[in-house]
CSV table of C-alpha atoms in Angstrom, one decimal:
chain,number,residue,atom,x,y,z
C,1,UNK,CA,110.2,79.3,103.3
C,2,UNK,CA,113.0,78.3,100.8
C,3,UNK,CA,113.3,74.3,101.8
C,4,UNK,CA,116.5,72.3,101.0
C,5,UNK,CA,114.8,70.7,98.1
C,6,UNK,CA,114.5,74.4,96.8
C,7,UNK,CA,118.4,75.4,97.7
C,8,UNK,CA,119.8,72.6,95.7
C,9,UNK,CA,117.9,73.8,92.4
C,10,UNK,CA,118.7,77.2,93.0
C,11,UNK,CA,122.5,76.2,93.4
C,12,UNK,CA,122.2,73.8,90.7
C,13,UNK,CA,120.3,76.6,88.5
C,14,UNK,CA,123.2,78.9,89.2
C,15,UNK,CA,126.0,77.2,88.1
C,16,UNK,CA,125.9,74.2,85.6
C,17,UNK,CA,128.9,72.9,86.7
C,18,UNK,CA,128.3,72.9,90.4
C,19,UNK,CA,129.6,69.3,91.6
C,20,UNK,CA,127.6,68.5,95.0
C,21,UNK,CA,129.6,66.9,97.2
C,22,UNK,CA,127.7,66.4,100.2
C,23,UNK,CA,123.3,65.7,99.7
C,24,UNK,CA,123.2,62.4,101.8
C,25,UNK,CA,122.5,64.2,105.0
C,26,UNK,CA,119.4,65.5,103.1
C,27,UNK,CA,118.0,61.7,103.2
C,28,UNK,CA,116.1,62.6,106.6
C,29,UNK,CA,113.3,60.6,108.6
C,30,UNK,CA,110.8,63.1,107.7
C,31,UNK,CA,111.5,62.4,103.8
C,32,UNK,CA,111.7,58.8,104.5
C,33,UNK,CA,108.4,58.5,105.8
C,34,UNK,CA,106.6,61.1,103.6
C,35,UNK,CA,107.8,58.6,100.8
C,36,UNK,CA,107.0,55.4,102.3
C,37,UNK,CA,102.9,57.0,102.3
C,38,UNK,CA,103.5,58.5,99.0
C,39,UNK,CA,103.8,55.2,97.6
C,40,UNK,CA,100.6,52.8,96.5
C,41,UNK,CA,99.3,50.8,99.2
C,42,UNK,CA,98.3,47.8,97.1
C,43,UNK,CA,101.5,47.5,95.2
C,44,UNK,CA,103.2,44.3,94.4
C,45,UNK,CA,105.6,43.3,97.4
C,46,UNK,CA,109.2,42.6,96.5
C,47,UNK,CA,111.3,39.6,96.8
C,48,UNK,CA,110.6,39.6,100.6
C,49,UNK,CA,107.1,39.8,100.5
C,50,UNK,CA,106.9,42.6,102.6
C,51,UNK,CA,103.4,44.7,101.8
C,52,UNK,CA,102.5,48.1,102.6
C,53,UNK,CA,99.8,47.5,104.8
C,54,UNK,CA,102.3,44.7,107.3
C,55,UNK,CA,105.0,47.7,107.1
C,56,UNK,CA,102.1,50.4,108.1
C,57,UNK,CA,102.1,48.7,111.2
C,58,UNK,CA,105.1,50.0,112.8
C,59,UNK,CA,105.8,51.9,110.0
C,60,UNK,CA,107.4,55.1,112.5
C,61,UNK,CA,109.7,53.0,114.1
C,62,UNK,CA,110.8,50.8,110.8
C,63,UNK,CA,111.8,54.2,109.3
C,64,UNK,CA,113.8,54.7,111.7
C,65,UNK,CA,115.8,52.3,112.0
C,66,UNK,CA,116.1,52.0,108.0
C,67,UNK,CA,117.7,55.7,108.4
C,68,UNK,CA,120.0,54.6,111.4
C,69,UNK,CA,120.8,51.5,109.0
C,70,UNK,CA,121.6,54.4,106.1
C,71,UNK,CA,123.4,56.5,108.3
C,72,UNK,CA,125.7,53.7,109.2
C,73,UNK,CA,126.2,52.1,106.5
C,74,UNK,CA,124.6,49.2,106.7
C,75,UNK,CA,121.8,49.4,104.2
C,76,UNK,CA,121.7,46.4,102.3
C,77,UNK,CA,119.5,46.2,99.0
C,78,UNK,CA,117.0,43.3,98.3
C,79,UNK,CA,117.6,41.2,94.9
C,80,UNK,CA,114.5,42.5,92.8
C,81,UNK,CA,111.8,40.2,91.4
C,82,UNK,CA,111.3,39.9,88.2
C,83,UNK,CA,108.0,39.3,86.5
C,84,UNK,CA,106.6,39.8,82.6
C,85,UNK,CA,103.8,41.9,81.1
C,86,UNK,CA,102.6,40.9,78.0
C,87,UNK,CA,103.8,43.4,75.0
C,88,UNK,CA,101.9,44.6,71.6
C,89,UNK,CA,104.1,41.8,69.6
C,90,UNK,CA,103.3,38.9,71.9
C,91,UNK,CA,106.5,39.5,73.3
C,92,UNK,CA,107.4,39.4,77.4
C,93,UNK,CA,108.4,42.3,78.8
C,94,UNK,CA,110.4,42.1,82.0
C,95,UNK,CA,109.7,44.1,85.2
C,96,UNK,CA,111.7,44.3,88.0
C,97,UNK,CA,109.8,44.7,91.2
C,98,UNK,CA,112.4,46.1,94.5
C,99,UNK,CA,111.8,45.1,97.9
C,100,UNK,CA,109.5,48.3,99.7
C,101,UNK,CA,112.2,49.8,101.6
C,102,UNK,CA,114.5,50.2,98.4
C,103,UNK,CA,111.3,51.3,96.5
C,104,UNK,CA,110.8,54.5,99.0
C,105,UNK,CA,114.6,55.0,100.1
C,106,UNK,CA,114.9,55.5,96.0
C,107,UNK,CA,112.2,58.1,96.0
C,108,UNK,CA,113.6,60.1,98.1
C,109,UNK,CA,116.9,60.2,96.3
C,110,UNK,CA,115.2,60.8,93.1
C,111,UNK,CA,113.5,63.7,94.3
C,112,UNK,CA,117.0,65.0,95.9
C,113,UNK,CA,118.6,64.5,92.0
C,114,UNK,CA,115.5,65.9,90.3
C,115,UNK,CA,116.2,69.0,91.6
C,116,UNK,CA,119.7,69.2,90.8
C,117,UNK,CA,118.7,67.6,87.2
C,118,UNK,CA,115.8,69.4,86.4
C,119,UNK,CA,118.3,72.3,85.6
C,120,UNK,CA,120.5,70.9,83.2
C,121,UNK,CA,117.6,68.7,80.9
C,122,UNK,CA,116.8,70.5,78.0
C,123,UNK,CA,113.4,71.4,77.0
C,124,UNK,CA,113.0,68.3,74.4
C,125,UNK,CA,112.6,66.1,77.0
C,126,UNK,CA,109.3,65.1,78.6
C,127,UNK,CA,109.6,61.7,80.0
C,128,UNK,CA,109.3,60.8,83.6
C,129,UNK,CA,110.0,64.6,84.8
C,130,UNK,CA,107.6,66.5,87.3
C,131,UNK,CA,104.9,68.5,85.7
C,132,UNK,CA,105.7,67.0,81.9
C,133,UNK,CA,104.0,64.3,80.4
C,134,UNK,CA,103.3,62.3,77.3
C,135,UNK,CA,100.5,65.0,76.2
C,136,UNK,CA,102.8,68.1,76.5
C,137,UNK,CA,105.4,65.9,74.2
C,138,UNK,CA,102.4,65.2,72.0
C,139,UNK,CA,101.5,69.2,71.6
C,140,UNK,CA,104.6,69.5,71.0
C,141,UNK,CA,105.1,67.8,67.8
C,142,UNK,CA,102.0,69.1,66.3
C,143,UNK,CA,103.4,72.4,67.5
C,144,UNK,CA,106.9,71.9,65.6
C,145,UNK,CA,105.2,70.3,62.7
C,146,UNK,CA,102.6,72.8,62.2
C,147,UNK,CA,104.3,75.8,62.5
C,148,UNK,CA,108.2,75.4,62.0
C,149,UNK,CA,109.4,74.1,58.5
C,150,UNK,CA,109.5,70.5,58.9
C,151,UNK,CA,109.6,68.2,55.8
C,152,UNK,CA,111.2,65.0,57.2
C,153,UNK,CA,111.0,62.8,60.4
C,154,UNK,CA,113.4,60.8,61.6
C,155,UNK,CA,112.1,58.1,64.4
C,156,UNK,CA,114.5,56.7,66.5
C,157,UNK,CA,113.9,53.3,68.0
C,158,UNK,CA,117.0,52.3,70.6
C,159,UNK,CA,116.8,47.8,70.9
C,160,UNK,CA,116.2,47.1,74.6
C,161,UNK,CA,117.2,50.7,76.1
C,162,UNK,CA,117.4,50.4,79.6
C,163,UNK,CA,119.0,46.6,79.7
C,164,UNK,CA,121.8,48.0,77.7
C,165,UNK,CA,123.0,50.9,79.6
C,166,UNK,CA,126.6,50.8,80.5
C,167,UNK,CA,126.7,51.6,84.2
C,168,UNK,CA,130.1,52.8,84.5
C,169,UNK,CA,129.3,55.2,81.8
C,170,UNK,CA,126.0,56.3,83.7
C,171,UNK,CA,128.4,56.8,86.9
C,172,UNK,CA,130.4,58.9,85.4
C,173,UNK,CA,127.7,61.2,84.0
C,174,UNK,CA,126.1,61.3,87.5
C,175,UNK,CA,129.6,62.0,89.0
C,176,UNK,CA,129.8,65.5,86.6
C,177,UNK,CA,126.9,66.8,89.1
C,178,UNK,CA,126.4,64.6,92.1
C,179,UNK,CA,130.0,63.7,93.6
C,180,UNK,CA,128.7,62.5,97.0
C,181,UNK,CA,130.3,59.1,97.8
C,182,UNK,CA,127.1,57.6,99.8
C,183,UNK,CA,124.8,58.7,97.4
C,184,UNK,CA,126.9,57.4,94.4
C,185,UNK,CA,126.9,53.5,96.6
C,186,UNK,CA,123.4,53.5,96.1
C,187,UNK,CA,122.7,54.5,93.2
C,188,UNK,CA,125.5,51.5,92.3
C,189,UNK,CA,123.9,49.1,94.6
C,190,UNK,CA,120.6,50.2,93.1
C,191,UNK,CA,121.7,49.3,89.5
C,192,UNK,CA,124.0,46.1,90.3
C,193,UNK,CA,121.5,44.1,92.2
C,194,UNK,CA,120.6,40.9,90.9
C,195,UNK,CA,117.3,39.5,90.1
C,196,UNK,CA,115.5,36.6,91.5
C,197,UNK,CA,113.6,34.5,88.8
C,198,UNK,CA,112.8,31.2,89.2
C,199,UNK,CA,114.6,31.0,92.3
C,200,UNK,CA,117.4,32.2,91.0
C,201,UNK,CA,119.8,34.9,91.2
C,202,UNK,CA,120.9,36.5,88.2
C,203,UNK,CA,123.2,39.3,87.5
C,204,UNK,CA,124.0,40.9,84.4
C,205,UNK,CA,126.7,43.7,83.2
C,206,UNK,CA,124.1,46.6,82.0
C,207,UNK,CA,121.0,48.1,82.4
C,208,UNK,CA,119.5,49.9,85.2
C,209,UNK,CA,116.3,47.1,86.2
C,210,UNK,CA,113.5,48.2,84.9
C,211,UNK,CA,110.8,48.9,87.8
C,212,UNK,CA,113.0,50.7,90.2
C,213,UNK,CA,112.1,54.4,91.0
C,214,UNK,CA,115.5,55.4,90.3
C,215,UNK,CA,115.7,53.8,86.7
C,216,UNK,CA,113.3,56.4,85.2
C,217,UNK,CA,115.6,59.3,86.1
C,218,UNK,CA,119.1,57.5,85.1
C,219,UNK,CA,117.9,56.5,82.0
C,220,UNK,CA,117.3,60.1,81.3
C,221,UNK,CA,120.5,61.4,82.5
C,222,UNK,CA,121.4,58.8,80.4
C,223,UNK,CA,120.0,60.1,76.9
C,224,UNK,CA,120.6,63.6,77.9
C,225,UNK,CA,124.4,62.9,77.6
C,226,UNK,CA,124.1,60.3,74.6
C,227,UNK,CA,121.2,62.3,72.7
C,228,UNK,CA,120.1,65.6,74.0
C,229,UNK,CA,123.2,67.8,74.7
C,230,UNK,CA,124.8,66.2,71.3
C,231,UNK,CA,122.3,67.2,69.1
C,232,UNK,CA,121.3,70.6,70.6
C,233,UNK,CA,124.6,71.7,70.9
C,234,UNK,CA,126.7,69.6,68.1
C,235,UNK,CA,124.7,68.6,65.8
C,236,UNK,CA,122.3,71.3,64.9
C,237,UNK,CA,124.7,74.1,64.8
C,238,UNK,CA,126.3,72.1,61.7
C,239,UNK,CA,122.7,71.9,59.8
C,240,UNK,CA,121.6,73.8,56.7
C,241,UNK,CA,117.8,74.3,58.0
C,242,UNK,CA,115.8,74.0,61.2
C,243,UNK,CA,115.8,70.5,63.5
C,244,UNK,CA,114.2,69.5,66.4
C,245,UNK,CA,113.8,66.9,68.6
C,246,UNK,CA,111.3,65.7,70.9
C,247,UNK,CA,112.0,63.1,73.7
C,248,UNK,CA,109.9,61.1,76.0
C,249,UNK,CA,112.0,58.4,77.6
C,250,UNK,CA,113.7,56.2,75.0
C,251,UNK,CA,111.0,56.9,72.6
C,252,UNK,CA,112.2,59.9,70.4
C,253,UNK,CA,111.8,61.5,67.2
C,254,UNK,CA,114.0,64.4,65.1
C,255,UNK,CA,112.3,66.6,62.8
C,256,UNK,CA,114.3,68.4,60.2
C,257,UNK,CA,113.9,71.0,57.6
C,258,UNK,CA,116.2,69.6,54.9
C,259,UNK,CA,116.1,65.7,53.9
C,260,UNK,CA,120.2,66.2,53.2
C,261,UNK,CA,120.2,67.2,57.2
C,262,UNK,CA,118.0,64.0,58.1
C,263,UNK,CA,120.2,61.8,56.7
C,264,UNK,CA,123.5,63.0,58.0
C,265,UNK,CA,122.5,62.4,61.3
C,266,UNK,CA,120.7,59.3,60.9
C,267,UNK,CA,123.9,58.1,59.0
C,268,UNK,CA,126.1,59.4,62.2
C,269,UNK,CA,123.5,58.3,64.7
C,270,UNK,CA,124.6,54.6,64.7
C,271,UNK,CA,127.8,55.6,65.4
C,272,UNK,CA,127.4,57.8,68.3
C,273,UNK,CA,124.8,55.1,70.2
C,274,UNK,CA,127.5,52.6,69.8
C,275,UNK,CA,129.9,54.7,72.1
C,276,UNK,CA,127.3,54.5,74.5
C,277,UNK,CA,126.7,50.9,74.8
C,278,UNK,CA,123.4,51.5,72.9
C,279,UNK,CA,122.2,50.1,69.5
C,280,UNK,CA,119.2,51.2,67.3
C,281,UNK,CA,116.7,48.7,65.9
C,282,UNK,CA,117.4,48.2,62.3
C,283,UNK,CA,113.2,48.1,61.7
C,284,UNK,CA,111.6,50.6,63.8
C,285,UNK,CA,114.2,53.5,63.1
C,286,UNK,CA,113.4,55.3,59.8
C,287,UNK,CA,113.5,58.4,57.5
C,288,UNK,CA,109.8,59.1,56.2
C,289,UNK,CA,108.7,62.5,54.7
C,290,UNK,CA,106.1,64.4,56.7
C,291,UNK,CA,105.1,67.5,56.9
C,292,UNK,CA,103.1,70.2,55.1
C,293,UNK,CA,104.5,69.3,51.6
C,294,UNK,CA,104.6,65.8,51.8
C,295,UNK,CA,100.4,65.2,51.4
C,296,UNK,CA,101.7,66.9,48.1
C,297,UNK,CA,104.6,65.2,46.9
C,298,UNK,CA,103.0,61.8,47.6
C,299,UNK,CA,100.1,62.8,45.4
C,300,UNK,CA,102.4,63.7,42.7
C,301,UNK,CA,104.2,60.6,43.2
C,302,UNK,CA,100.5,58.4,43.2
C,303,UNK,CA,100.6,56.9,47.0
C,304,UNK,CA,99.9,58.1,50.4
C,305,UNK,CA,101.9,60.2,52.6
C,306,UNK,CA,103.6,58.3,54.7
C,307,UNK,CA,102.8,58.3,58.6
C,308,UNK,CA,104.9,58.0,62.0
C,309,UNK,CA,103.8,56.6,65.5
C,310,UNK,CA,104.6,58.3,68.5
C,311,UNK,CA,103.3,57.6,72.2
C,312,UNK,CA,100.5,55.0,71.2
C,313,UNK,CA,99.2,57.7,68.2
C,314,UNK,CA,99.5,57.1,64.3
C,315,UNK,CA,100.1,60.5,63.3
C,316,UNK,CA,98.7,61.6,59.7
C,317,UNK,CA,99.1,64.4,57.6
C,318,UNK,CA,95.6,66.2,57.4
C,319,UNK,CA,93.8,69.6,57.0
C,320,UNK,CA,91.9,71.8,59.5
C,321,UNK,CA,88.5,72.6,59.1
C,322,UNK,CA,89.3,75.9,57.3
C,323,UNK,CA,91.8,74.0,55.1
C,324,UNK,CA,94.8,74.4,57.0
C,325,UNK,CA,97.4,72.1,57.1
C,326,UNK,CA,97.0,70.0,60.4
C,327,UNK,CA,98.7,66.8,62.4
C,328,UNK,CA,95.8,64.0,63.3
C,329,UNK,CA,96.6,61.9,66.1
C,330,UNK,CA,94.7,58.0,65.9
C,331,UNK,CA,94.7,55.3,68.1
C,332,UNK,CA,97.6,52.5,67.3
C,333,UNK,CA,96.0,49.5,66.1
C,334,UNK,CA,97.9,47.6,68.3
C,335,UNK,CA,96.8,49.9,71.8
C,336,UNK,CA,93.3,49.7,70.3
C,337,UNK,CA,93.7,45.7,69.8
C,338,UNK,CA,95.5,45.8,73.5
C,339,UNK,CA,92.9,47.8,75.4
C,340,UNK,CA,90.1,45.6,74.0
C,341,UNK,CA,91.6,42.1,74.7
C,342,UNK,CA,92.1,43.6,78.4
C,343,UNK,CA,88.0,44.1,78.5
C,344,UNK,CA,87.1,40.9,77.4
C,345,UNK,CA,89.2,39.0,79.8
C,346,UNK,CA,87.9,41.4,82.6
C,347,UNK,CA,84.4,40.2,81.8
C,348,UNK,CA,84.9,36.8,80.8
C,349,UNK,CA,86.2,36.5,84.3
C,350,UNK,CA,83.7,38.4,86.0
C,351,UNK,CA,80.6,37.8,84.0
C,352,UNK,CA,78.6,36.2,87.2
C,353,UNK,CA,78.9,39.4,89.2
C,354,UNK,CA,76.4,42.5,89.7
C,355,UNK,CA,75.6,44.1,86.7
C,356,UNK,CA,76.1,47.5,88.5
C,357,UNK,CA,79.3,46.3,89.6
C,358,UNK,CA,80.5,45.5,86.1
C,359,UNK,CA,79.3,49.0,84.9
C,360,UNK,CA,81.5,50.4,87.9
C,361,UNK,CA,84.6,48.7,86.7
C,362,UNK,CA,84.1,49.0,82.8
C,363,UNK,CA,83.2,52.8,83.2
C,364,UNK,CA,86.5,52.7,84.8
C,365,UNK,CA,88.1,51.4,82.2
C,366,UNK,CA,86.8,53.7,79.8
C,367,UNK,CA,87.4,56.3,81.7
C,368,UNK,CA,91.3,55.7,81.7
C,369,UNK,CA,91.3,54.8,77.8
C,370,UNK,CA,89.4,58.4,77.4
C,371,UNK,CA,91.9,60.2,79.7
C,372,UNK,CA,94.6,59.2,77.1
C,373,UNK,CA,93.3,58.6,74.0
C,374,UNK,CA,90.5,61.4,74.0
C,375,UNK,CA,92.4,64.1,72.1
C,376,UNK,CA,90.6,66.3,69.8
C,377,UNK,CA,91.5,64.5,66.4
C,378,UNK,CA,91.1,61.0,68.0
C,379,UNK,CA,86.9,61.2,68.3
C,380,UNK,CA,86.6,58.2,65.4
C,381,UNK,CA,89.5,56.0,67.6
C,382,UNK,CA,87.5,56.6,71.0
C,383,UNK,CA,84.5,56.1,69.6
C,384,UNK,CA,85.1,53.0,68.0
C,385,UNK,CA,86.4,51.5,71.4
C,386,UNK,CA,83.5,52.7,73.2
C,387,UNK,CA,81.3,50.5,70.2
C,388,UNK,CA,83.8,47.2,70.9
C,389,UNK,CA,83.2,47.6,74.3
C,390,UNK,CA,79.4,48.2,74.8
C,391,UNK,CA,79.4,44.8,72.3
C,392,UNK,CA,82.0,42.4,74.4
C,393,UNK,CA,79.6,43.4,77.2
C,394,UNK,CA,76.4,42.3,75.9
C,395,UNK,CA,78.0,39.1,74.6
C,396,UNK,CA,79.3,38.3,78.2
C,397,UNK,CA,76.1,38.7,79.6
C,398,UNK,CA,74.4,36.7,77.2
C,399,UNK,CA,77.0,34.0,78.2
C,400,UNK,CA,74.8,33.8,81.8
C,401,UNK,CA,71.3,33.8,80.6
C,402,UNK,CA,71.3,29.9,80.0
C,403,UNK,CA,70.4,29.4,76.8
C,404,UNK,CA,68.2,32.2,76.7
C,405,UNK,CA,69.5,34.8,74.4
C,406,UNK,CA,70.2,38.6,75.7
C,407,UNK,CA,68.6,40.2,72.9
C,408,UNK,CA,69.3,44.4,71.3
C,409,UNK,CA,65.9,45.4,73.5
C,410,UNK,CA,67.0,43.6,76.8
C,411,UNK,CA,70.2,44.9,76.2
C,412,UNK,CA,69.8,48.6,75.6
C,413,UNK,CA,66.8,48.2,78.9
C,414,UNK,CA,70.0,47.5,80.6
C,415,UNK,CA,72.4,50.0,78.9
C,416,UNK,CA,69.4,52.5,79.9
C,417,UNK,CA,70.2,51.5,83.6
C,418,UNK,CA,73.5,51.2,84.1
C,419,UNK,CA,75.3,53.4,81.3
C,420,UNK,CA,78.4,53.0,79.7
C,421,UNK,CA,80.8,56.3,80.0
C,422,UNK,CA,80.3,58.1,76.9
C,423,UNK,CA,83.2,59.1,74.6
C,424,UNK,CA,85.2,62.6,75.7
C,425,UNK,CA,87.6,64.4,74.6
C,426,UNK,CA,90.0,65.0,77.7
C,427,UNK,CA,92.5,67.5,76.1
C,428,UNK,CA,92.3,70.6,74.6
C,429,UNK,CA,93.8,71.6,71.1
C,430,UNK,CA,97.2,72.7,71.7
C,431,UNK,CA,98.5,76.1,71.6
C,432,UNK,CA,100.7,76.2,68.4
C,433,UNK,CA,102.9,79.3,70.0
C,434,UNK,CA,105.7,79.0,71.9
């Protein structure tokens, strides 16, 4: 049965320029609720303090009424609270944590405009869109640099993306496919609200508030007008050789045939952001050689071909087994330093309980760092955390024997016990066709 989710992409699919003008009736009950369990139950609560588990309470008869209050009119959205995460740099980075009724009311539109959207993004993209990932992005640039003529990456870095979005710019790009006046309210509301730090409410002029279900999806609408469309259907046609881009959120890179075409567009690039509110960072964006000649020219020249990170890899020029010319994925330093400072706070501060417990929870924890990490020219990286961790353990222990020390034999008896996860390799070698 074709469900209304279905018949706006088939609509959408149909005809590009399609405005909608009415999809706020299609913000039912039934989605309401489906979204409210859809959402994780131990979540942080919002400015209100509202949890899942006090909302599960009467959670039928809140949805309701939230709809009646949607219906009407009189939805009001709660000031976000903001908290920090610690970044790679020692920096903060500043999340913004919505109330729960904004949190699932946003779903639900971002499901309706996915639909619609999911027609227009273009195939570079990979970033917070149903069935794409990081990994597919990741086969994808080994695929493009393995088997298309690439000499020359460009890797584009944009300063604070998402706080510097201009919203009446975003509006109007939403407004070229979504023209419904209540679902163009919230979205505004959505991106407008203020955030409560320190007991204080503040607003700013840009940005979209960086936690809310609906940011993800704006910020892509976003790039797909600022970068996307532009360079598939702009810039490339005005290139001597092959280009490509590959896209997962704000974290992109270009690859190019032709160093002359590289450095067109990284010399126009500037330019174009700036009409967009949007500014690259001066360090992180850069021109480096890479590809199957540049192992080559680098030897000729007497250093070491240069390398790029993308999506938490340092990617390397290397050769197959059979001598072919190949793209090695490794670990960043900095996610490697990252994972393993998040271990050894996790046991210094729960040295004192159950051994088996600890196994549960580190197992865990390697399980995840495997999931991502454990592709099939990252064995050395995954490997090496394994090592780091198996040793911050045994040191942590020791830390409880009082004064009597945890020695290699009582540690591997233990080991024997209550294993750590072995290393794996989670993904399969990517399919270099098309």
């Amino acid at each position: 049965m074709c469900t209304d989710i279905d018949r706006l992409a088939e609509l959408a699919k149909e005809d590009p320029k399609r405005q909608f003008y009415s999809i706020a009736h299609l913000i039912t009950v039934e989605k309401l609720y489906a979204a409210f369990r859809s959402l994780r139950k131990n979540a942080s609560a919002g400015i209100d303090g509202v949890t899942y588990a006090e909302y599960e309470t009467s959670a039928e008869e809140n949805v309701r009424q939230l709809h009646r209050r949607l219906v009407a009119g009189k939805y009001q959205v709660q000031p976000l609270r903001r908290v920090y995460i610690p970044k790679e740099n020692g920096q903060q980075r500043p999340i913004s944590i919505p109330a729960l009724e904004d949190k699932f009311v946003q779903k639900v539109v971002v499901d309706l405009l996915n639909a619609i959207y999911e027609q227009d993004f273009l195939d570079c993209s990979y970033g917070f869109r149903p069935g794409r990932g990081q990994h597919q992005a990741l086969d994808e640039v080994g695929r493009v640099i393995c088997t298309r003529p690439t000499g020359w990456i460009l890797e584009i870095d944009i300063s604070a993306y998402f706080d510097k979005i201009v919203r009446g710019i975003l509006i109007e790009m939403v407004e070229k496919r979504v023209n419904d006046s209540s679902v163009l309210r919230l979205i505004q509301k959505w991106i407008k609200v203020g955030v409560i730090e320190d007991g204080k409410l503040l607003v700013s002029e840009t940005g979209t508030g960086q936690g809310q279900p609906i940011s993800p999806l704006l910020a892509n609408i976003y790039l797909h007008h600022a970068l996307d469309e532009w360079f598939e259907d702009v810039v490339k046609p005005r290139l001597k050789g092959e280009a490509y881009e590959v896209r997962f959120a704000d974290d992109a890179i270009l690859c190019f045939q032709h160093k002359e075409d590289a450095e067109k567009v990284l010399s126009v690039l500037s330019k174009r952001f700036e009409k967009y509110g949007l500014t690259l960072h001066p360090e992180k964006t850069r021109l480096i050689e890479f590809g199957r000649y540049a192992a080559r020219n680098a030897k000729q020249q007497e250093k070491k071909p240069e390398t790029f990170d993308f999506l938490g890899f340092k990617h390397i020029c290397a050769r197959s087994r059979k001598g072919k010319f190949a793209v090695h994925g490794r670990t960043l330093a900095k996610r490697l330093r990252r994972g393993l400072k998040a271990v050894t706070e996790w046991c210094k501060q729960h040295r004192h309980e159950p051994v088996s417990k600890q196994q549960k929870a580190l197992n865990a924890k390697l399980r995840g760092h495997y999931q991502y990490y454990g592709r099939p020219t990252n064995y050395r990286s995954i490997w090496q955390f394994y090592r780091r961790v198996r040793r911050i353990w045994r040191e942590w222990l020791g830390r409880r024997t009082r004064g009597r020390p945890l020695t290699w034999e009582k540690y591997q008896a233990i080991l024997r016990q209550h294993p750590l996860l072995l290393p794996r390799i989670m993904h399969s070698w990517a399919s270099t066709g098309k």
